[in-house]
Tab-separated table of C-alpha atoms in Angstrom:
chain	number	residue	atom	x	y	z
A	1	UNK	CA	-8.234	-18.570	-49.218
A	2	UNK	CA	-5.957	-15.297	-48.766
A	3	UNK	CA	-7.539	-12.249	-46.915
A	4	UNK	CA	-6.527	-10.045	-50.032
A	5	UNK	CA	-7.164	-12.129	-52.705
A	6	UNK	CA	-8.950	-14.865	-52.185
A	7	UNK	CA	-13.323	-14.853	-52.134
A	8	UNK	CA	-13.689	-16.637	-48.872
A	9	UNK	CA	-10.828	-14.271	-47.275
A	10	UNK	CA	-12.615	-11.151	-48.686
A	11	UNK	CA	-15.847	-12.055	-47.548
A	12	UNK	CA	-14.583	-13.007	-44.058
A	13	UNK	CA	-12.730	-10.189	-43.750
A	14	UNK	CA	-15.163	-7.855	-44.718
A	15	UNK	CA	-17.794	-8.743	-42.149
A	16	UNK	CA	-19.048	-12.010	-43.270
A	17	UNK	CA	-19.431	-15.298	-41.578
A	18	UNK	CA	-18.277	-17.790	-44.415
A	19	UNK	CA	-19.053	-21.743	-43.778
A	20	UNK	CA	-17.851	-23.973	-46.378
A	21	UNK	CA	-19.111	-27.602	-47.398
A	22	UNK	CA	-18.376	-29.962	-49.959
A	23	UNK	CA	-15.751	-29.574	-52.265
A	24	UNK	CA	-13.736	-26.390	-53.271
A	25	UNK	CA	-10.946	-27.779	-55.495
A	26	UNK	CA	-8.558	-31.023	-56.478
A	27	UNK	CA	-6.141	-31.746	-54.280
A	28	UNK	CA	-7.892	-29.307	-51.824
A	29	UNK	CA	-5.433	-30.335	-48.408
A	30	UNK	CA	-3.494	-27.232	-49.263
A	31	UNK	CA	-6.931	-25.446	-49.226
A	32	UNK	CA	-7.822	-26.083	-45.764
A	33	UNK	CA	-4.093	-25.211	-44.791
A	34	UNK	CA	-5.020	-21.342	-46.433
A	35	UNK	CA	-8.323	-21.090	-44.565
A	36	UNK	CA	-6.223	-21.910	-41.191
A	37	UNK	CA	-3.293	-19.430	-41.724
A	38	UNK	CA	-5.099	-16.467	-43.221
A	39	UNK	CA	-7.891	-17.641	-41.387
A	40	UNK	CA	-10.557	-16.823	-44.638
A	41	UNK	CA	-13.612	-18.866	-43.322
A	42	UNK	CA	-16.065	-19.520	-39.655
A	43	UNK	CA	-16.622	-22.737	-40.480
A	44	UNK	CA	-15.576	-25.797	-43.136
A	45	UNK	CA	-16.510	-29.326	-42.932
A	46	UNK	CA	-16.155	-31.571	-45.758
A	47	UNK	CA	-15.366	-35.118	-47.041
A	48	UNK	CA	-11.462	-36.328	-46.422
A	49	UNK	CA	-11.939	-38.208	-49.998
A	50	UNK	CA	-14.465	-36.132	-52.116
A	51	UNK	CA	-14.534	-38.793	-55.108
A	52	UNK	CA	-15.754	-41.516	-52.667
A	53	UNK	CA	-19.497	-40.559	-52.355
A	54	UNK	CA	-19.580	-42.827	-49.317
A	55	UNK	CA	-16.989	-41.731	-47.163
A	56	UNK	CA	-17.090	-41.271	-43.718
A	57	UNK	CA	-13.942	-39.364	-42.434
A	58	UNK	CA	-15.407	-35.336	-42.708
A	59	UNK	CA	-12.703	-32.904	-42.086
A	60	UNK	CA	-13.933	-29.764	-39.847
A	61	UNK	CA	-12.860	-26.226	-38.640
A	62	UNK	CA	-14.777	-23.833	-36.723
A	63	UNK	CA	-12.844	-20.061	-36.230
A	64	UNK	CA	-14.303	-20.194	-32.117
A	65	UNK	CA	-12.098	-22.979	-31.568
A	66	UNK	CA	-8.647	-21.590	-29.635
A	67	UNK	CA	-6.307	-23.779	-31.244
A	68	UNK	CA	-6.941	-23.402	-34.377
A	69	UNK	CA	-6.419	-26.663	-36.094
A	70	UNK	CA	-8.914	-28.952	-37.774
A	71	UNK	CA	-10.760	-32.096	-36.442
A	72	UNK	CA	-11.424	-35.710	-38.596
A	73	UNK	CA	-14.936	-36.677	-37.291
A	74	UNK	CA	-15.256	-40.257	-38.347
A	75	UNK	CA	-18.994	-41.123	-38.982
A	76	UNK	CA	-20.532	-44.307	-37.364
A	77	UNK	CA	-20.723	-46.372	-40.124
A	78	UNK	CA	-23.826	-48.223	-39.327
A	79	UNK	CA	-26.094	-45.870	-38.013
A	80	UNK	CA	-24.297	-42.274	-39.449
A	81	UNK	CA	-25.469	-38.817	-38.806
A	82	UNK	CA	-28.787	-38.238	-41.170
A	83	UNK	CA	-28.995	-41.606	-41.851
A	84	UNK	CA	-26.641	-41.923	-44.496
A	85	UNK	CA	-23.134	-41.827	-45.620
A	86	UNK	CA	-24.055	-40.279	-48.764
A	87	UNK	CA	-22.115	-37.350	-49.319
A	88	UNK	CA	-24.153	-34.803	-51.389
A	89	UNK	CA	-26.953	-35.231	-47.963
A	90	UNK	CA	-24.515	-35.248	-45.718
A	91	UNK	CA	-23.028	-32.016	-46.680
A	92	UNK	CA	-26.513	-30.516	-47.681
A	93	UNK	CA	-27.527	-31.461	-43.824
A	94	UNK	CA	-24.300	-30.483	-42.385
A	95	UNK	CA	-24.848	-26.974	-44.462
A	96	UNK	CA	-28.516	-26.498	-42.891
A	97	UNK	CA	-27.347	-26.837	-39.643
A	98	UNK	CA	-24.767	-23.624	-39.350
A	99	UNK	CA	-26.836	-21.779	-41.255
A	100	UNK	CA	-29.567	-22.444	-38.341
A	101	UNK	CA	-26.428	-20.671	-36.234
A	102	UNK	CA	-25.464	-17.893	-38.097
A	103	UNK	CA	-28.929	-16.830	-40.201
A	104	UNK	CA	-30.207	-14.272	-37.767
A	105	UNK	CA	-26.841	-13.446	-36.188
A	106	UNK	CA	-25.167	-10.331	-36.123
A	107	UNK	CA	-22.990	-10.819	-39.561
A	108	UNK	CA	-24.418	-11.166	-42.620
A	109	UNK	CA	-23.313	-14.887	-43.983
A	110	UNK	CA	-22.146	-16.013	-47.322
A	111	UNK	CA	-22.949	-19.930	-47.515
A	112	UNK	CA	-20.559	-21.967	-50.508
A	113	UNK	CA	-21.708	-25.502	-51.125
A	114	UNK	CA	-19.642	-27.636	-53.689
A	115	UNK	CA	-21.254	-30.779	-54.342
A	116	UNK	CA	-18.899	-33.295	-56.008
A	117	UNK	CA	-21.992	-34.835	-57.768
A	118	UNK	CA	-22.146	-35.631	-60.882
A	119	UNK	CA	-18.825	-36.488	-61.216
A	120	UNK	CA	-17.109	-39.265	-61.523
A	121	UNK	CA	-17.904	-41.485	-60.409
A	122	UNK	CA	-21.065	-40.284	-60.353
A	123	UNK	CA	-22.599	-42.623	-57.970
A	124	UNK	CA	-26.140	-41.884	-57.430
A	125	UNK	CA	-27.911	-41.930	-53.521
A	126	UNK	CA	-28.651	-46.113	-53.334
A	127	UNK	CA	-32.839	-44.385	-53.693
A	128	UNK	CA	-32.131	-43.075	-56.995
A	129	UNK	CA	-30.409	-45.887	-58.556
A	130	UNK	CA	-32.851	-46.647	-60.573
A	131	UNK	CA	-34.215	-43.475	-61.861
A	132	UNK	CA	-34.178	-42.655	-65.660
A	133	UNK	CA	-33.295	-46.594	-66.716
A	134	UNK	CA	-33.584	-45.585	-70.525
A	135	UNK	CA	-31.962	-42.411	-70.554
A	136	UNK	CA	-29.417	-42.452	-72.965
A	137	UNK	CA	-26.200	-40.267	-73.559
A	138	UNK	CA	-27.796	-37.685	-76.376
A	139	UNK	CA	-27.513	-38.333	-79.690
A	140	UNK	CA	-26.194	-34.941	-81.033
A	141	UNK	CA	-25.235	-34.559	-84.848
A	142	UNK	CA	-21.731	-34.619	-83.646
A	143	UNK	CA	-22.309	-37.280	-81.802
A	144	UNK	CA	-19.640	-40.421	-82.797
A	145	UNK	CA	-18.169	-38.256	-85.938
A	146	UNK	CA	-15.455	-39.073	-87.130
A	147	UNK	CA	-12.980	-35.186	-86.910
A	148	UNK	CA	-10.081	-35.474	-89.388
A	149	UNK	CA	-9.679	-31.374	-89.045
A	150	UNK	CA	-9.177	-31.067	-85.341
A	151	UNK	CA	-6.426	-31.638	-82.896
A	152	UNK	CA	-4.227	-34.750	-82.726
A	153	UNK	CA	-6.048	-37.103	-80.464
A	154	UNK	CA	-9.576	-36.239	-81.244
A	155	UNK	CA	-8.825	-36.498	-85.237
A	156	UNK	CA	-7.135	-39.790	-84.327
A	157	UNK	CA	-9.929	-41.764	-81.786
A	158	UNK	CA	-11.624	-44.520	-83.699
A	159	UNK	CA	-15.513	-45.066	-84.095
A	160	UNK	CA	-16.956	-45.760	-80.776
A	161	UNK	CA	-19.022	-49.302	-80.544
A	162	UNK	CA	-21.564	-50.264	-78.748
A	163	UNK	CA	-19.724	-51.258	-75.789
A	164	UNK	CA	-18.517	-48.042	-75.023
A	165	UNK	CA	-21.553	-46.486	-75.819
A	166	UNK	CA	-22.995	-48.777	-73.645
A	167	UNK	CA	-21.176	-47.518	-70.847
A	168	UNK	CA	-21.412	-43.923	-71.062
A	169	UNK	CA	-25.325	-44.386	-71.519
A	170	UNK	CA	-25.177	-45.708	-67.783
A	171	UNK	CA	-22.638	-42.761	-67.252
A	172	UNK	CA	-24.964	-40.766	-68.291
A	173	UNK	CA	-27.820	-41.818	-65.993
A	174	UNK	CA	-25.622	-42.214	-63.016
A	175	UNK	CA	-24.979	-38.007	-63.573
A	176	UNK	CA	-28.439	-37.258	-64.005
A	177	UNK	CA	-29.419	-39.484	-60.600
A	178	UNK	CA	-26.779	-37.672	-58.458
A	179	UNK	CA	-28.077	-34.247	-59.517
A	180	UNK	CA	-31.463	-35.678	-58.112
A	181	UNK	CA	-29.593	-35.426	-54.609
A	182	UNK	CA	-28.649	-31.905	-55.306
A	183	UNK	CA	-32.132	-31.436	-55.853
A	184	UNK	CA	-33.098	-32.521	-52.966
A	185	UNK	CA	-30.378	-30.032	-51.118
A	186	UNK	CA	-31.042	-27.021	-53.099
A	187	UNK	CA	-35.023	-27.716	-52.008
A	188	UNK	CA	-34.425	-28.293	-48.237
A	189	UNK	CA	-32.091	-25.245	-48.416
A	190	UNK	CA	-34.799	-22.974	-49.376
A	191	UNK	CA	-37.017	-24.430	-47.388
A	192	UNK	CA	-35.081	-23.598	-44.336
A	193	UNK	CA	-33.841	-19.847	-45.368
A	194	UNK	CA	-37.923	-19.327	-45.310
A	195	UNK	CA	-38.486	-21.204	-42.502
A	196	UNK	CA	-35.431	-18.777	-41.238
A	197	UNK	CA	-37.184	-16.057	-42.221
A	198	UNK	CA	-34.314	-14.340	-44.429
A	199	UNK	CA	-35.195	-15.980	-48.107
A	200	UNK	CA	-36.068	-12.708	-49.132
A	201	UNK	CA	-32.896	-10.789	-47.962
A	202	UNK	CA	-30.556	-14.003	-49.561
A	203	UNK	CA	-28.857	-13.868	-53.030
A	204	UNK	CA	-28.791	-17.693	-54.260
A	205	UNK	CA	-26.071	-18.155	-57.444
A	206	UNK	CA	-26.434	-22.164	-58.649
A	207	UNK	CA	-23.502	-22.682	-61.664
A	208	UNK	CA	-20.600	-25.345	-62.118
A	209	UNK	CA	-16.983	-25.212	-63.197
A	210	UNK	CA	-17.268	-26.973	-66.492
A	211	UNK	CA	-19.200	-28.480	-68.746
A	212	UNK	CA	-19.965	-32.030	-70.522
A	213	UNK	CA	-19.703	-34.669	-73.777
A	214	UNK	CA	-20.845	-37.731	-73.931
A	215	UNK	CA	-19.778	-39.075	-76.963
A	216	UNK	CA	-19.462	-35.740	-79.352
A	217	UNK	CA	-16.469	-36.165	-82.013
A	218	UNK	CA	-16.002	-39.651	-80.472
A	219	UNK	CA	-14.795	-38.400	-77.091
A	220	UNK	CA	-16.481	-40.463	-74.804
A	221	UNK	CA	-16.583	-38.554	-71.662
A	222	UNK	CA	-15.136	-35.689	-69.647
A	223	UNK	CA	-14.668	-32.193	-69.944
A	224	UNK	CA	-11.093	-30.693	-70.852
A	225	UNK	CA	-11.674	-28.858	-74.252
A	226	UNK	CA	-12.657	-25.971	-75.690
A	227	UNK	CA	-15.552	-27.166	-77.784
A	228	UNK	CA	-19.205	-25.724	-76.415
A	229	UNK	CA	-20.235	-28.732	-74.763
A	230	UNK	CA	-17.008	-28.079	-72.186
A	231	UNK	CA	-17.268	-24.369	-71.913
A	232	UNK	CA	-21.279	-23.667	-71.948
A	233	UNK	CA	-21.812	-23.924	-67.798
A	234	UNK	CA	-25.188	-22.593	-66.388
A	235	UNK	CA	-25.648	-19.902	-63.900
A	236	UNK	CA	-28.920	-18.973	-62.180
A	237	UNK	CA	-29.293	-16.544	-59.670
A	238	UNK	CA	-32.158	-15.057	-57.538
A	239	UNK	CA	-32.136	-12.487	-54.541
A	240	UNK	CA	-33.132	-8.686	-53.918
A	241	UNK	CA	-33.228	-6.680	-57.024
A	242	UNK	CA	-32.985	-9.615	-58.964
A	243	UNK	CA	-35.606	-9.124	-61.917
A	244	UNK	CA	-37.538	-12.443	-62.636
A	245	UNK	CA	-36.688	-14.088	-65.588
A	246	UNK	CA	-33.782	-11.900	-67.075
A	247	UNK	CA	-31.055	-12.538	-69.326
A	248	UNK	CA	-28.296	-10.745	-69.320
A	249	UNK	CA	-26.601	-10.527	-73.089
A	250	UNK	CA	-23.165	-10.413	-72.224
A	251	UNK	CA	-20.324	-12.210	-72.392
A	252	UNK	CA	-19.497	-13.825	-69.316
A	253	UNK	CA	-17.175	-16.257	-67.255
A	254	UNK	CA	-16.438	-17.600	-64.107
A	255	UNK	CA	-13.534	-14.775	-63.789
A	256	UNK	CA	-16.373	-12.548	-63.523
A	257	UNK	CA	-18.154	-14.512	-60.162
A	258	UNK	CA	-15.904	-12.977	-57.670
A	259	UNK	CA	-16.504	-9.546	-58.581
A	260	UNK	CA	-19.874	-9.950	-59.639
A	261	UNK	CA	-20.643	-11.508	-55.577
A	262	UNK	CA	-18.580	-8.908	-53.813
A	263	UNK	CA	-20.410	-5.852	-55.389
A	264	UNK	CA	-23.561	-7.604	-54.247
A	265	UNK	CA	-21.837	-8.047	-50.808
A	266	UNK	CA	-21.079	-5.124	-50.895
A	267	UNK	CA	-17.258	-5.471	-50.489
A	268	UNK	CA	-14.938	-4.114	-53.466
A	269	UNK	CA	-12.859	-6.498	-55.717
A	270	UNK	CA	-9.318	-6.759	-55.483
A	271	UNK	CA	-7.137	-5.009	-58.232
A	272	UNK	CA	-6.068	-8.694	-58.939
A	273	UNK	CA	-8.858	-9.673	-60.073
A	274	UNK	CA	-9.079	-9.899	-64.113
A	275	UNK	CA	-12.940	-10.379	-63.976
A	276	UNK	CA	-15.012	-7.870	-63.898
A	277	UNK	CA	-18.783	-7.443	-61.850
A	278	UNK	CA	-21.860	-7.674	-63.723
A	279	UNK	CA	-24.282	-6.982	-60.566
A	280	UNK	CA	-25.483	-3.675	-62.297
A	281	UNK	CA	-27.143	-6.165	-65.573
A	282	UNK	CA	-28.437	-8.485	-63.183
A	283	UNK	CA	-30.259	-5.383	-62.132
A	284	UNK	CA	-31.521	-3.845	-64.916
A	285	UNK	CA	-29.471	-1.242	-64.684
A	286	UNK	CA	-27.119	0.972	-67.113
A	287	UNK	CA	-23.931	-0.219	-67.309
A	288	UNK	CA	-20.711	0.523	-69.094
A	289	UNK	CA	-19.893	-1.591	-72.245
A	290	UNK	CA	-19.034	-5.267	-71.828
A	291	UNK	CA	-16.410	-7.396	-73.401
A	292	UNK	CA	-17.295	-9.130	-76.466
A	293	UNK	CA	-14.461	-11.703	-76.725
A	294	UNK	CA	-13.852	-14.148	-73.587
A	295	UNK	CA	-10.505	-15.914	-73.213
A	296	UNK	CA	-10.490	-19.606	-72.279
A	297	UNK	CA	-7.617	-21.842	-71.856
A	298	UNK	CA	-6.447	-25.156	-70.672
A	299	UNK	CA	-2.610	-27.272	-69.739
A	300	UNK	CA	-3.105	-30.759	-70.456
A	301	UNK	CA	-1.597	-32.256	-67.733
A	302	UNK	CA	-2.255	-36.275	-68.568
A	303	UNK	CA	-2.688	-38.566	-71.464
A	304	UNK	CA	-6.133	-40.091	-70.120
A	305	UNK	CA	-8.437	-42.134	-72.100
A	306	UNK	CA	-12.528	-43.695	-71.790
A	307	UNK	CA	-11.206	-45.657	-68.812
A	308	UNK	CA	-9.136	-42.864	-66.355
A	309	UNK	CA	-11.861	-42.838	-64.394
A	310	UNK	CA	-14.666	-45.825	-63.159
A	311	UNK	CA	-18.066	-45.402	-64.055
A	312	UNK	CA	-21.038	-46.280	-61.320
A	313	UNK	CA	-23.059	-49.121	-62.429
A	314	UNK	CA	-25.268	-51.672	-60.888
A	315	UNK	CA	-24.137	-55.337	-60.467
A	316	UNK	CA	-23.626	-57.176	-63.497
A	317	UNK	CA	-23.513	-54.712	-65.424
A	318	UNK	CA	-20.072	-55.029	-67.849
A	319	UNK	CA	-21.662	-58.681	-69.006
A	320	UNK	CA	-25.008	-56.220	-70.457
A	321	UNK	CA	-22.300	-54.297	-71.851
A	322	UNK	CA	-20.176	-57.249	-73.104
A	323	UNK	CA	-16.815	-56.598	-70.584
A	324	UNK	CA	-15.253	-53.934	-68.807
A	325	UNK	CA	-15.676	-50.574	-69.496
A	326	UNK	CA	-12.664	-50.279	-72.378
A	327	UNK	CA	-10.297	-47.503	-73.703
A	328	UNK	CA	-10.041	-48.916	-76.912
A	329	UNK	CA	-12.393	-51.344	-79.487
A	330	UNK	CA	-9.620	-53.847	-78.673
A	331	UNK	CA	-10.645	-53.410	-75.438
A	332	UNK	CA	-8.270	-52.333	-72.506
A	333	UNK	CA	-4.948	-51.438	-73.745
A	334	UNK	CA	-1.996	-50.273	-71.439
A	335	UNK	CA	-1.190	-46.604	-72.300
A	336	UNK	CA	2.969	-46.016	-74.284
A	337	UNK	CA	4.115	-48.324	-77.051
A	338	UNK	CA	2.378	-50.940	-78.191
A	339	UNK	CA	-0.837	-49.782	-76.441
A	340	UNK	CA	-2.908	-46.009	-76.380
A	341	UNK	CA	-0.381	-43.190	-78.200
A	342	UNK	CA	-1.833	-39.970	-79.375
A	343	UNK	CA	-1.845	-40.858	-83.143
A	344	UNK	CA	-2.092	-44.150	-83.998
A	345	UNK	CA	-5.899	-44.332	-83.932
A	346	UNK	CA	-6.155	-47.058	-81.190
A	347	UNK	CA	-8.106	-45.659	-78.318
A	348	UNK	CA	-10.457	-43.698	-77.442
A	349	UNK	CA	-8.476	-39.858	-75.682
A	350	UNK	CA	-9.905	-37.653	-73.995
A	351	UNK	CA	-6.972	-36.205	-72.613
A	352	UNK	CA	-3.626	-35.260	-74.537
A	353	UNK	CA	-0.346	-33.879	-73.183
A	354	UNK	CA	0.971	-33.279	-76.639
A	355	UNK	CA	-2.109	-32.014	-78.279
A	356	UNK	CA	-4.673	-30.584	-76.264
A	357	UNK	CA	-3.175	-27.819	-74.379
A	358	UNK	CA	-4.956	-24.500	-75.942
A	359	UNK	CA	-5.866	-20.969	-75.066
A	360	UNK	CA	-9.160	-20.005	-77.046
A	361	UNK	CA	-10.981	-16.532	-78.033
A	362	UNK	CA	-14.966	-17.484	-78.130
A	363	UNK	CA	-16.805	-13.932	-79.661
A	364	UNK	CA	-20.008	-13.819	-79.384
A	365	UNK	CA	-21.951	-10.316	-80.052
A	366	UNK	CA	-24.274	-9.078	-82.889
A	367	UNK	CA	-22.297	-9.514	-85.680
A	368	UNK	CA	-20.223	-12.471	-84.920
A	369	UNK	CA	-20.226	-16.256	-83.338
A	370	UNK	CA	-17.257	-17.638	-83.300
A	371	UNK	CA	-14.638	-19.555	-81.679
A	372	UNK	CA	-10.608	-19.271	-82.760
A	373	UNK	CA	-8.539	-22.220	-80.871
A	374	UNK	CA	-4.755	-22.244	-81.003
A	375	UNK	CA	-2.681	-25.158	-79.318
A	376	UNK	CA	0.786	-25.734	-78.001
A	377	UNK	CA	2.145	-28.688	-75.986
A	378	UNK	CA	4.235	-26.410	-74.180
A	379	UNK	CA	1.664	-23.618	-73.202
A	380	UNK	CA	3.958	-20.644	-74.050
A	381	UNK	CA	2.198	-20.092	-77.347
A	382	UNK	CA	5.572	-18.181	-78.901
A	383	UNK	CA	4.921	-21.308	-81.429
A	384	UNK	CA	1.438	-22.519	-82.367
A	385	UNK	CA	1.207	-26.254	-82.861
A	386	UNK	CA	-2.365	-26.373	-84.426
A	387	UNK	CA	-5.082	-24.146	-85.092
A	388	UNK	CA	-8.858	-24.868	-85.174
A	389	UNK	CA	-11.930	-21.737	-86.374
A	390	UNK	CA	-15.655	-22.538	-86.120
A	391	UNK	CA	-18.690	-20.236	-87.325
A	392	UNK	CA	-20.892	-21.669	-84.702
A	393	UNK	CA	-24.148	-19.862	-86.225
A	394	UNK	CA	-23.070	-21.946	-89.364
A	395	UNK	CA	-22.083	-24.748	-87.903
A	396	UNK	CA	-23.140	-25.087	-83.753
A	397	UNK	CA	-22.193	-28.593	-83.236
A	398	UNK	CA	-18.424	-27.398	-84.525
A	399	UNK	CA	-17.790	-29.799	-86.934
A	400	UNK	CA	-16.440	-27.917	-89.986
A	401	UNK	CA	-12.856	-26.691	-89.125
A	402	UNK	CA	-12.293	-23.544	-91.040
A	403	UNK	CA	-9.254	-22.086	-89.967
A	404	UNK	CA	-7.507	-23.412	-93.325
A	405	UNK	CA	-9.706	-21.283	-95.297
A	406	UNK	CA	-9.727	-18.123	-93.665
A	407	UNK	CA	-7.344	-15.471	-95.109
A	408	UNK	CA	-3.774	-14.825	-94.142
A	409	UNK	CA	-4.643	-11.417	-92.574
A	410	UNK	CA	-7.756	-12.474	-90.818
A	411	UNK	CA	-5.420	-15.608	-89.260
A	412	UNK	CA	-3.431	-12.749	-88.020
A	413	UNK	CA	-5.626	-10.545	-86.477
A	414	UNK	CA	-6.791	-13.945	-84.233
A	415	UNK	CA	-4.017	-14.440	-83.220
A	416	UNK	CA	-3.167	-11.254	-81.887
A	417	UNK	CA	-6.526	-10.441	-80.413
A	418	UNK	CA	-6.116	-14.067	-78.349
A	419	UNK	CA	-2.503	-12.600	-77.273
A	420	UNK	CA	-3.734	-9.226	-76.127
A	421	UNK	CA	-6.440	-11.408	-73.952
A	422	UNK	CA	-3.433	-13.524	-72.830
A	423	UNK	CA	-1.042	-11.038	-71.240
A	424	UNK	CA	-3.826	-9.162	-69.462
A	425	UNK	CA	-3.737	-8.463	-65.382
A	426	UNK	CA	-6.236	-6.769	-63.548
A	427	UNK	CA	-8.305	-3.912	-64.904
A	428	UNK	CA	-6.656	-4.029	-68.080
A	429	UNK	CA	-8.414	-6.995	-69.662
A	430	UNK	CA	-11.625	-6.441	-71.577
């Protein structure tokens, strides 16, 4: 949020009206404090408890207020604004109201909308609860597949049974149902911009922070892994100069979004930013050489199993599945000795402090389509606990870890390459 380094702050102090609605990050109370400290937004309006899709408390701030403080609004539970407390509907309408006040004002605007949907518990709007009753989680070739050559907590996961599969199928339906309200938000927002006659002078970016899986490699759910299911995200953009239907061929990541958006806004990116602008590629202009590999990393902060968060479900759904959401074929075991321990093969782990802190180099060019992964529980990588390597062209579902069969010189080169990316900063990054 700072004026020197944060996207919102750079936009705000670069002359833009900046509106922030919905979820920005986990534990975002500290982000609100930064907004006030750095005066890095014009307006924010977000649910206090974003994990509750029907939360009735909303935090507000507007830079026109003279006391530089935030205010908490309590919705009328019986007669809420916009007719429903459902979160996606709330933040959509609140963002549109703000847009009406700034779209034709003296300053350009930057509007950020962070929909919590389809994050856990992925509760759908009441009017979409019955959509797609027959939808199931994709039964890809790696669905419920044994993976003895992967990192420990995955290798030890037992086969998924009908009970956990039943719950994950419901989670799949919930996620799609929750996204119907995001579709409504996008539809109404774009219509409002047309009504305000600023549609043709506005850039839209639609993206996410991670992918997802539902049963692949016997991991019932979640997002904390280096595989294609988790690291591939949607990225769609439209606006002045963007070629319709174009697909730039570079290896891009979330780290590139801030410099790209600032470039499109006519502002310079801070020198501390590791990513690069790909605005020229989006406009079809000649651009310099682009990276052929991307560093991705994750530092585990918990031991989690398949029941780490609730799944929204209709009444009596547990009866349909044969019981409550389980974390093992035996039902629900405690974490720790006698229950779920990474390596004992009893529980469906989705994250692990001992075997899921990793860094990865994802390489994609005309010659190579591979992924190299190093695991280190200490997240220092002065030593490596485990390695994985995949040829994505030959093995798109990442079912065969080729690292043990690689020549020693290839192993050394991969370690050197990922270490180079790991240590780079700012303009020194590829």
